[in-house]
PDB file of C-alpha atoms in Angstrom:
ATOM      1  CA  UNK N  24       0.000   0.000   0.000  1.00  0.00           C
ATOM      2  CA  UNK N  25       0.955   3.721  -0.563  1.00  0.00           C
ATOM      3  CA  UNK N  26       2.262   5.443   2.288  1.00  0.00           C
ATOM      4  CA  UNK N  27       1.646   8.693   3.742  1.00  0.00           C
ATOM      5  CA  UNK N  28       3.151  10.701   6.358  1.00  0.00           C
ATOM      6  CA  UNK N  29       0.267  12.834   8.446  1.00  0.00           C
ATOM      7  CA  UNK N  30       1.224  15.269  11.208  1.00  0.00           C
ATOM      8  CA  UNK N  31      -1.735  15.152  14.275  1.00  0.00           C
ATOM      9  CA  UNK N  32      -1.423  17.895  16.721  1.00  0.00           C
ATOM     10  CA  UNK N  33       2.341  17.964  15.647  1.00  0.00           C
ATOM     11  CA  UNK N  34       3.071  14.048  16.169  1.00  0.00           C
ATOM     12  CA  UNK N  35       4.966  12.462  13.014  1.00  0.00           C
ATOM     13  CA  UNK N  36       3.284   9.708  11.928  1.00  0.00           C
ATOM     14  CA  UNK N  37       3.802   7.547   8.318  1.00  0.00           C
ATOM     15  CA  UNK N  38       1.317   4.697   8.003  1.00  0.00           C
ATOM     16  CA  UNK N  39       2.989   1.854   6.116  1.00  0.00           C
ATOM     17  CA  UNK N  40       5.083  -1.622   7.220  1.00  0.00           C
ATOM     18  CA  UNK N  41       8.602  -0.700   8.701  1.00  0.00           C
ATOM     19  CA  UNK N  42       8.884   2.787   9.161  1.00  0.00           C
ATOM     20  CA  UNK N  43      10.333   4.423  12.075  1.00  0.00           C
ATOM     21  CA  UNK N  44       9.920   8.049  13.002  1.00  0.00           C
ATOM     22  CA  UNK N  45      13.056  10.147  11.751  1.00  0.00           C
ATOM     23  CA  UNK N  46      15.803  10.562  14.383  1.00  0.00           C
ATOM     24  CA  UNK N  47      14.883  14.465  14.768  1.00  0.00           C
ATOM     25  CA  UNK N  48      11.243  13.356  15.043  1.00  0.00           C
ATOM     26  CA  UNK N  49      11.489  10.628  18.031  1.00  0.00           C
ATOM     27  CA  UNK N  50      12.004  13.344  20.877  1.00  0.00           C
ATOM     28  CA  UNK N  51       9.612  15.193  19.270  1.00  0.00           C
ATOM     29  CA  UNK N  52       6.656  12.235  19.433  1.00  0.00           C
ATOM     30  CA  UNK N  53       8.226  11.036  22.821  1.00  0.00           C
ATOM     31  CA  UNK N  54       7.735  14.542  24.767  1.00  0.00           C
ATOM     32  CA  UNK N  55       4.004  14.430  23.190  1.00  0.00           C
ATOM     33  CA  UNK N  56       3.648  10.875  24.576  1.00  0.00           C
ATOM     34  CA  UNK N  57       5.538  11.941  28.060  1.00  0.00           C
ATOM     35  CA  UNK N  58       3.196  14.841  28.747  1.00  0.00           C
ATOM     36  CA  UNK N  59       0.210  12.823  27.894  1.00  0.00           C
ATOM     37  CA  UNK N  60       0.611  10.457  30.455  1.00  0.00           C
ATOM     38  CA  UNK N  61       2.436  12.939  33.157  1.00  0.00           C
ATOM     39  CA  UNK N  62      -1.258  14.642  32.740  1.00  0.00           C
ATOM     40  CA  UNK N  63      -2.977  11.432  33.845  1.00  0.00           C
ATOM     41  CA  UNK N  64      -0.286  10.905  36.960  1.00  0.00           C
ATOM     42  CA  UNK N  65       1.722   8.597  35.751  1.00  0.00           C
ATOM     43  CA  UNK N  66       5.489   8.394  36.943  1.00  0.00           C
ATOM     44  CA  UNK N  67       8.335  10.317  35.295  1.00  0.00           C
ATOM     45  CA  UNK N  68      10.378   6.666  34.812  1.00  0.00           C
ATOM     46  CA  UNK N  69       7.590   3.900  33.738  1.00  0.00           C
ATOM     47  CA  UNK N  70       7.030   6.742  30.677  1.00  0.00           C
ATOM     48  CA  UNK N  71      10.441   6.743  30.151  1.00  0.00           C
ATOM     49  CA  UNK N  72      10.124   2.797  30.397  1.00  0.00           C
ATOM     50  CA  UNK N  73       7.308   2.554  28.235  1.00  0.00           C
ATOM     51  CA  UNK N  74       8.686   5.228  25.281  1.00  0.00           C
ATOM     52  CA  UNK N  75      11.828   2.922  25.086  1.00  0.00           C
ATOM     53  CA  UNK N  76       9.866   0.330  24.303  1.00  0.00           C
ATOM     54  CA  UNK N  77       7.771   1.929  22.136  1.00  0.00           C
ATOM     55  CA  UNK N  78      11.263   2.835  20.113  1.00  0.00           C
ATOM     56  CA  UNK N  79      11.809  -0.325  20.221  1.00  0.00           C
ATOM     57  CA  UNK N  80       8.665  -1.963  19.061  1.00  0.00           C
ATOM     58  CA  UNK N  81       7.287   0.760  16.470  1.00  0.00           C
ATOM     59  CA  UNK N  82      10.003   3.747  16.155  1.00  0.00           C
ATOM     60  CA  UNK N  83       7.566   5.805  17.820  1.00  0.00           C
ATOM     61  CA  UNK N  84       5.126   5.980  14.647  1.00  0.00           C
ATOM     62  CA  UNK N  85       1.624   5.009  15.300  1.00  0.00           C
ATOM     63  CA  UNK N  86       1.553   4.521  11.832  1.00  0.00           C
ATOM     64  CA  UNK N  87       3.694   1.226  12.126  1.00  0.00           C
ATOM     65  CA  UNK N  88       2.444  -1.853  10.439  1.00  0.00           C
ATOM     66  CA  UNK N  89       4.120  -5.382  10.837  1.00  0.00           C
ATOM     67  CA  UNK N  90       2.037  -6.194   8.355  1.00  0.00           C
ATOM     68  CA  UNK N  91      -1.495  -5.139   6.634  1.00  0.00           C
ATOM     69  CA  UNK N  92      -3.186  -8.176   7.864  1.00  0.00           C
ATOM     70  CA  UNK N  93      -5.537  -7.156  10.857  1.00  0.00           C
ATOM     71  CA  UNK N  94      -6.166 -10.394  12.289  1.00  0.00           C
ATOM     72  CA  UNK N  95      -3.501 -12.670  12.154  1.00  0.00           C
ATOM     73  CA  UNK N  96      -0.719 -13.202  15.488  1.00  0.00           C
ATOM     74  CA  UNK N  97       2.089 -11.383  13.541  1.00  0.00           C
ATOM     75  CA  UNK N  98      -0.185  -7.998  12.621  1.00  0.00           C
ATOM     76  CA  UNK N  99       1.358  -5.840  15.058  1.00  0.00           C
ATOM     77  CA  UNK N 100       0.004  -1.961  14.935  1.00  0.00           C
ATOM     78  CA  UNK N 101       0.515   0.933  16.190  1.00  0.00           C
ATOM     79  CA  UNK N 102       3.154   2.223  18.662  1.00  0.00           C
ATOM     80  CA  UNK N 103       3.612  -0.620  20.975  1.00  0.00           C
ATOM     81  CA  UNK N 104       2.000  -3.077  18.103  1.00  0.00           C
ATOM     82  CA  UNK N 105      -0.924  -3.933  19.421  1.00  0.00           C
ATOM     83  CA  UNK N 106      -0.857  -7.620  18.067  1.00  0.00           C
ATOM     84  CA  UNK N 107      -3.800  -8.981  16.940  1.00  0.00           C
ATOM     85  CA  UNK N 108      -4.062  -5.357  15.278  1.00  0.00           C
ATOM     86  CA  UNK N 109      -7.712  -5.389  15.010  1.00  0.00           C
ATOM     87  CA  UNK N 110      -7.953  -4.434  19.017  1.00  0.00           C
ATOM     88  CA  UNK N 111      -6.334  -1.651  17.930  1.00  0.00           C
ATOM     89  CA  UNK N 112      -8.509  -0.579  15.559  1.00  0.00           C
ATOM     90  CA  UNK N 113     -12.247  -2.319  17.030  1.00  0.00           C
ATOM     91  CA  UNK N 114     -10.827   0.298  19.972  1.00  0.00           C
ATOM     92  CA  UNK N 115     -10.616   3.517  17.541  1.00  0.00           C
ATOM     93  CA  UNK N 116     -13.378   2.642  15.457  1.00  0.00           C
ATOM     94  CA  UNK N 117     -15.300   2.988  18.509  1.00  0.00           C
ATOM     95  CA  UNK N 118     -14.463   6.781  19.543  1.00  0.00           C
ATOM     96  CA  UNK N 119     -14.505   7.156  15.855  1.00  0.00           C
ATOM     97  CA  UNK N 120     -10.571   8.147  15.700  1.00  0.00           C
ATOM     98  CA  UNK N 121      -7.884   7.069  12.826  1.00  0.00           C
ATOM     99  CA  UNK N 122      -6.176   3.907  14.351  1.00  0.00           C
ATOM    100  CA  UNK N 123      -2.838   5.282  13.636  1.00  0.00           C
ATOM    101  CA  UNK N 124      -4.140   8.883  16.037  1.00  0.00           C
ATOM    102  CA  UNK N 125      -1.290   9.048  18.436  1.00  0.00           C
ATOM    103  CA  UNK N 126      -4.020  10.049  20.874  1.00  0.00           C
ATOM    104  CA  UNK N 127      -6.319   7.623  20.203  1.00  0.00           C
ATOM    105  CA  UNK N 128      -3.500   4.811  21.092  1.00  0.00           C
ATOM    106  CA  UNK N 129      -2.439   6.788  23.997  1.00  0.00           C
ATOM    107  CA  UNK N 130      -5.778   6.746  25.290  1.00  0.00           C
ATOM    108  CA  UNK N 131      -6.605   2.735  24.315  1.00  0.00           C
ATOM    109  CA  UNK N 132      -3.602   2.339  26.590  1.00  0.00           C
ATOM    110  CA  UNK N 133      -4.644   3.854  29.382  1.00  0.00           C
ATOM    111  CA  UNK N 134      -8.267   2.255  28.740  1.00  0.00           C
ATOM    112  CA  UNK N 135      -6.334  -1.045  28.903  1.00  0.00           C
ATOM    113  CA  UNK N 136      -4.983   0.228  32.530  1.00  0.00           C
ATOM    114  CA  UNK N 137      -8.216   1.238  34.013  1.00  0.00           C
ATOM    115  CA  UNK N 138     -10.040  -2.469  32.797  1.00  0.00           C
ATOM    116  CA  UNK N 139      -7.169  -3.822  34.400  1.00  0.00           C
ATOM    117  CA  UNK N 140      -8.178  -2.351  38.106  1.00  0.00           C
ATOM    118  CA  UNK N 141     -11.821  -3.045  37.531  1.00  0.00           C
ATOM    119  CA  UNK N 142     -13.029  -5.865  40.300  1.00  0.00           C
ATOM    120  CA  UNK N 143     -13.368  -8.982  38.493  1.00  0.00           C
ATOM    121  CA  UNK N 144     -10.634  -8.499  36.247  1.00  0.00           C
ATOM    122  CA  UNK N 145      -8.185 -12.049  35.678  1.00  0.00           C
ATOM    123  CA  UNK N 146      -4.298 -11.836  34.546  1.00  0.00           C
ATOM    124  CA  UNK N 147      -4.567 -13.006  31.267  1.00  0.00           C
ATOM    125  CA  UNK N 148      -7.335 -11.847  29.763  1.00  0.00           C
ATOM    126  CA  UNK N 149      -6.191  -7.903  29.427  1.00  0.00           C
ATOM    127  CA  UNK N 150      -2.853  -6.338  27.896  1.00  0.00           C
ATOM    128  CA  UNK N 151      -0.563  -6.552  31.561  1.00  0.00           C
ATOM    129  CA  UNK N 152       0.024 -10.113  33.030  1.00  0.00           C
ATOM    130  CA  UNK N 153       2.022 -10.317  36.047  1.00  0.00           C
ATOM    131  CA  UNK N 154       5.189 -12.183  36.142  1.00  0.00           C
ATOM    132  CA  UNK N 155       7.312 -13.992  38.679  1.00  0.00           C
ATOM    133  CA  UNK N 156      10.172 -11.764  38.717  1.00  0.00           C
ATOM    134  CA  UNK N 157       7.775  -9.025  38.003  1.00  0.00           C
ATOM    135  CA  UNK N 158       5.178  -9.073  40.352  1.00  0.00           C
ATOM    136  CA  UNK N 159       3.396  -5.845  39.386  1.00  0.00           C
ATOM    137  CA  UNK N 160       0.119  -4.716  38.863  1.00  0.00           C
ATOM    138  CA  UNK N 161      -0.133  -2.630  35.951  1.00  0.00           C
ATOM    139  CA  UNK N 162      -1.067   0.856  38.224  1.00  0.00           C
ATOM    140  CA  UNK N 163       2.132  -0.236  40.819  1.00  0.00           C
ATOM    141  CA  UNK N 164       4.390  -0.139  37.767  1.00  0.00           C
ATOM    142  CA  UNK N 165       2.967   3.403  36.339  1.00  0.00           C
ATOM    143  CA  UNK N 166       3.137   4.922  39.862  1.00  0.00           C
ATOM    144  CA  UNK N 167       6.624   3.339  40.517  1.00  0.00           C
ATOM    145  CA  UNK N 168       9.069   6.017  41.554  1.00  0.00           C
ATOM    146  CA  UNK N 169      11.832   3.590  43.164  1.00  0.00           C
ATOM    147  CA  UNK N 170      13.307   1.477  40.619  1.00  0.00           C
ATOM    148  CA  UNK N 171      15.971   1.516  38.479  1.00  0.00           C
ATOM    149  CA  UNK N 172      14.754   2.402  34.828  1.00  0.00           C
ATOM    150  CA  UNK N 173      16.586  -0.318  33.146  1.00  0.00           C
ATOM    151  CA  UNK N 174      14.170  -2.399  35.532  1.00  0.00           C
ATOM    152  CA  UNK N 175      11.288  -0.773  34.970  1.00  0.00           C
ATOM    153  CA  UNK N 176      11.911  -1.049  30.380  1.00  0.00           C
ATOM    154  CA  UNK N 177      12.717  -4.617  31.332  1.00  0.00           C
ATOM    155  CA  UNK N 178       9.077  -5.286  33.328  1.00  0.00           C
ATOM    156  CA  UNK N 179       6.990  -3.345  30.424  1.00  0.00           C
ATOM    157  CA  UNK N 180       8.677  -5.645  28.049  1.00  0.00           C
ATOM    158  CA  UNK N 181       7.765  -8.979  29.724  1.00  0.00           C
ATOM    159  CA  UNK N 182       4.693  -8.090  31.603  1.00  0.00           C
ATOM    160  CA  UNK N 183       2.833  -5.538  28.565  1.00  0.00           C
ATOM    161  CA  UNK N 184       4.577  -6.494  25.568  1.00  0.00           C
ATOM    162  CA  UNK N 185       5.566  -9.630  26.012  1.00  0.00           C
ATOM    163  CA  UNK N 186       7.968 -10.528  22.695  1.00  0.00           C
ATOM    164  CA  UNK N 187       9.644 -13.972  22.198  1.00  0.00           C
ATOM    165  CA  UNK N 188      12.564 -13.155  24.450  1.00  0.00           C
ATOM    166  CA  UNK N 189      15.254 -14.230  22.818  1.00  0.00           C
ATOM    167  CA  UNK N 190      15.225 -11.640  19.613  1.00  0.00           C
ATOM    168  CA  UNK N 191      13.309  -8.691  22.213  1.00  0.00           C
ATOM    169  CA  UNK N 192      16.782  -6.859  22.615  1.00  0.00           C
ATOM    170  CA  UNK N 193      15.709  -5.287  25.971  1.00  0.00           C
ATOM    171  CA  UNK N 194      19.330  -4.258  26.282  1.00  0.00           C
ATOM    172  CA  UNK N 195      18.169  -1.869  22.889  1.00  0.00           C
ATOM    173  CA  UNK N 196      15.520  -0.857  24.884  1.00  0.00           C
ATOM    174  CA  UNK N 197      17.087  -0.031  27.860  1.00  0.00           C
ATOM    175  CA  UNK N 198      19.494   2.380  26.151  1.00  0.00           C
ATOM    176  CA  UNK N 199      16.294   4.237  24.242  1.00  0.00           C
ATOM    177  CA  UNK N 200      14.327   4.693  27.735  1.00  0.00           C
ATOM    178  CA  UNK N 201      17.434   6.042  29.180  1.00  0.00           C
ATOM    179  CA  UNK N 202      18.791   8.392  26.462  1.00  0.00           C
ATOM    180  CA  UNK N 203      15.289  10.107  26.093  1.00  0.00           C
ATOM    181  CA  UNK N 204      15.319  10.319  30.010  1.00  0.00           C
ATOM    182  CA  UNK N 205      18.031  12.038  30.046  1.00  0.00           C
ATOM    183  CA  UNK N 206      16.659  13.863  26.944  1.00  0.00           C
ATOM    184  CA  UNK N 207      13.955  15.054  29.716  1.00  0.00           C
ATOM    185  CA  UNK N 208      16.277  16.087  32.393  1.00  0.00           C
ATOM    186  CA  UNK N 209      17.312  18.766  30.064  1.00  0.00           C
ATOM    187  CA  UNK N 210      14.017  19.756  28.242  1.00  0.00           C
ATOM    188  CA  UNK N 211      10.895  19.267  30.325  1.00  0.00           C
ATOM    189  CA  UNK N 212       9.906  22.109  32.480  1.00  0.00           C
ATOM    190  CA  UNK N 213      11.303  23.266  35.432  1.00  0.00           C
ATOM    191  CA  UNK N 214       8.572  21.551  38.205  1.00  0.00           C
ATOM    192  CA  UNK N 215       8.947  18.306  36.464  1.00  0.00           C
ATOM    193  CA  UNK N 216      10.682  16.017  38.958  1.00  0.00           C
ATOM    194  CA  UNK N 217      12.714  13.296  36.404  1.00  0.00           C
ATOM    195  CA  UNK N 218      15.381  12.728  39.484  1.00  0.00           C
ATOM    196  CA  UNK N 219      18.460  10.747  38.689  1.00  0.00           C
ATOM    197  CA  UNK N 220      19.114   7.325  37.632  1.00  0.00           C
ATOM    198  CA  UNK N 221      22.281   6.090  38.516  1.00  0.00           C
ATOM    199  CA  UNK N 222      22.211   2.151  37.869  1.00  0.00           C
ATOM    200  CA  UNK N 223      24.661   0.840  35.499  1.00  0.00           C
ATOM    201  CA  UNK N 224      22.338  -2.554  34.539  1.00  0.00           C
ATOM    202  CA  UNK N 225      21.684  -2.403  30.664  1.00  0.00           C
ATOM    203  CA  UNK N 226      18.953  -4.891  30.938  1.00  0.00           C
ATOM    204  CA  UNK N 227      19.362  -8.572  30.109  1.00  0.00           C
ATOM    205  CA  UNK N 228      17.588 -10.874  27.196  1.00  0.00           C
ATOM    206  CA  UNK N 229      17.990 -13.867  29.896  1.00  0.00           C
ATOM    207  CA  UNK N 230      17.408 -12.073  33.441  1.00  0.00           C
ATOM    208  CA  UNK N 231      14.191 -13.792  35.266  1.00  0.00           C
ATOM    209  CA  UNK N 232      14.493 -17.101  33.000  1.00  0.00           C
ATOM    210  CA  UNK N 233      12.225 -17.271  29.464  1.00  0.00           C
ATOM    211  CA  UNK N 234       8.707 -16.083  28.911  1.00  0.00           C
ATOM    212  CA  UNK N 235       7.503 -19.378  29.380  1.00  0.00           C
ATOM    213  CA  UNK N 236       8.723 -19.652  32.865  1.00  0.00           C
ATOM    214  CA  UNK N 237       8.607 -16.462  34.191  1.00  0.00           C
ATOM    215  CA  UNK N 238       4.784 -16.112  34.373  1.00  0.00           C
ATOM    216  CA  UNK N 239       2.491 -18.632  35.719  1.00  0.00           C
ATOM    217  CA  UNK N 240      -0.417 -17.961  33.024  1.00  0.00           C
ATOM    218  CA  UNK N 241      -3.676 -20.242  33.802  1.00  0.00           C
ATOM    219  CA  UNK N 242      -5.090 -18.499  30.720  1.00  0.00           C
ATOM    220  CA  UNK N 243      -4.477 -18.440  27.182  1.00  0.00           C
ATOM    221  CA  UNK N 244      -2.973 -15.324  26.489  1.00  0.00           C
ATOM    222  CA  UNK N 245      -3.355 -15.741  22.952  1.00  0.00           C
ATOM    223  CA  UNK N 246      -6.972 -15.748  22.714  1.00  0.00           C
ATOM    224  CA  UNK N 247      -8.648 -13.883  19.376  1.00  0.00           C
ATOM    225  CA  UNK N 248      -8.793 -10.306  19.140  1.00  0.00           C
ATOM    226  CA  UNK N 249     -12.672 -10.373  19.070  1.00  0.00           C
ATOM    227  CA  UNK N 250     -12.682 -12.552  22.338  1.00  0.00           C
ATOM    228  CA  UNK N 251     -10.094 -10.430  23.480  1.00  0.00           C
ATOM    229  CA  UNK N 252     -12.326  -7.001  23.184  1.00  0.00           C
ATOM    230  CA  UNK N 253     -15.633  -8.765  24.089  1.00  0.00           C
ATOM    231  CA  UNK N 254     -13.787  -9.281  27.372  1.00  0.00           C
ATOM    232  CA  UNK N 255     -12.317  -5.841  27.331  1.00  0.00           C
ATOM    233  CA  UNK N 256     -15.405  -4.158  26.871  1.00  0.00           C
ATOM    234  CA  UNK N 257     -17.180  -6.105  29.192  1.00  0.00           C
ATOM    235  CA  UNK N 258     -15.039  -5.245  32.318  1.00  0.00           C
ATOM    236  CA  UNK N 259     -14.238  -1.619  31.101  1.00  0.00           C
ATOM    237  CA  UNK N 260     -18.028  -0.861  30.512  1.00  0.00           C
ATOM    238  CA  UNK N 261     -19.785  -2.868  32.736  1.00  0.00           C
ATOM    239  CA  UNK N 262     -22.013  -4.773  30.007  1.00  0.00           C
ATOM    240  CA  UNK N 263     -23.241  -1.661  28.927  1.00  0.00           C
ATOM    241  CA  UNK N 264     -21.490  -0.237  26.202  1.00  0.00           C
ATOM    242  CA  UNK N 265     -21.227  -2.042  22.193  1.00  0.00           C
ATOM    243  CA  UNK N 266     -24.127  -4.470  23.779  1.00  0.00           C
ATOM    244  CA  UNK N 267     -21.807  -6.156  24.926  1.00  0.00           C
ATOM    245  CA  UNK N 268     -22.517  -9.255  27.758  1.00  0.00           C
ATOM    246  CA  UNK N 269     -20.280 -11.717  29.470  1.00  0.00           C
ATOM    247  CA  UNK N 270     -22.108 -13.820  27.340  1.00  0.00           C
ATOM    248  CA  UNK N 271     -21.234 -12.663  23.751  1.00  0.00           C
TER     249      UNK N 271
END
């Protein structure tokens, strides 16, 4: 398909298979993405955590394809490639947004985080799953103020994103979250509080053991994307939105 590079509210985007955000872009898209969530009182190093991933996973353009297939297990979209993409995009067809609106993602992520504090809701069955070396809940690690960043990248990867481990390159990811936190020391406003990071770990493809055995998953984590946002909606609405019922 033709590409085409759009500018939202000053975010670069380029929808198409492969493409990163230009190098004098990324900072750009990253400070959008770090204010967005600073405004909903998240923690100055889980956003740094999260952006390096997002570097990682989609070269912070929410126009990133893995493929143009919406359904299949390899159709990653968007800036942390959403995979089955169709989530994505059952998620922005709803509030009637483009799926590759920087906002739009921003905001399905934080929808993700609210189901995921919602009584009744199972590891498994939303976005975060809790691991053994990385006990969190998904609002511990956005509210997390004492660990190391290089720990926090490394728990977004295996408890959010969740890769095949041994090609994730969390020490790549590492480096990202911590150059563009140190971007922020020097550019975000004066009341922001970044505070220091001073731990030397680079992260570790083999720290906490494989995916398989670092998370003791009753569920099947791979369930379909419609499944998948029948049970999102569900939780996140109470029933009541889409029709939806713990039945569908």
């Amino acid at each position: 398909m033709e590409t085409r590079c759009i500018v939202i509210n000053k975010f670069w985007c380029k929808v198409g298979v492969g493409i990163e955000a230009p190098e004098s872009y990324k900072m750009t898209n990253g400070m959008y993405i770090y204010k967005w969530f600073k405004a909903k009182g998240w923690a100055d190093k889980p956003i740094c955590a999260i952006i390096g991933n997002m570097e990682a996973e989609s070269g912070l353009n929410p126009g990133q394809e893995e493929t143009t297939q919406w359904t299949s297990q390899v159709s990653g979209h968007g800036l942390v490639q959403w995979t089955p993409g169709i989530l994505l995009r059952n998620y922005t067809d709803s509030i009637h947004k483009n799926w590759y609106n920087w906002q739009a993602q921003l905001s399905f992520m934080y929808a993700e985080y609210q189901a995921s504090m919602r009584p009744g809701w199972q590891d498994g069955l939303d976005q975060w799953i809790s691991t053994r070396y990385y006990p969190y809940t998904y609002n511990h690690f956005v509210h997390d103020k004492k660990s190391s960043l290089a720990y926090l990248t490394e728990a977004f990867v295996r408890c959010y994103e969740r890769p095949n481990m041994q090609s994730a390159h969390v020490p790549r990811r590492v480096k990202s979250a911590k150059r563009f936190f140190n971007y922020l020391k020097h550019h975000a406003p004066g009341d922001i509080d970044i505070g220091d990071d001073n731990t030397d770990y680079e992260g570790d493809d083999t720290i906490g053991g494989n995916e398989a055995d670092d998370r003791d998953d009753p569920y099947n984590i791979f369930m379909s994307g419609h499944d998948r946002l029948k049970k999102f909606n569900y939780i996140l609405y109470g029933g009541k939105k889409h029709g939806y019922n713990n039945n569908n």
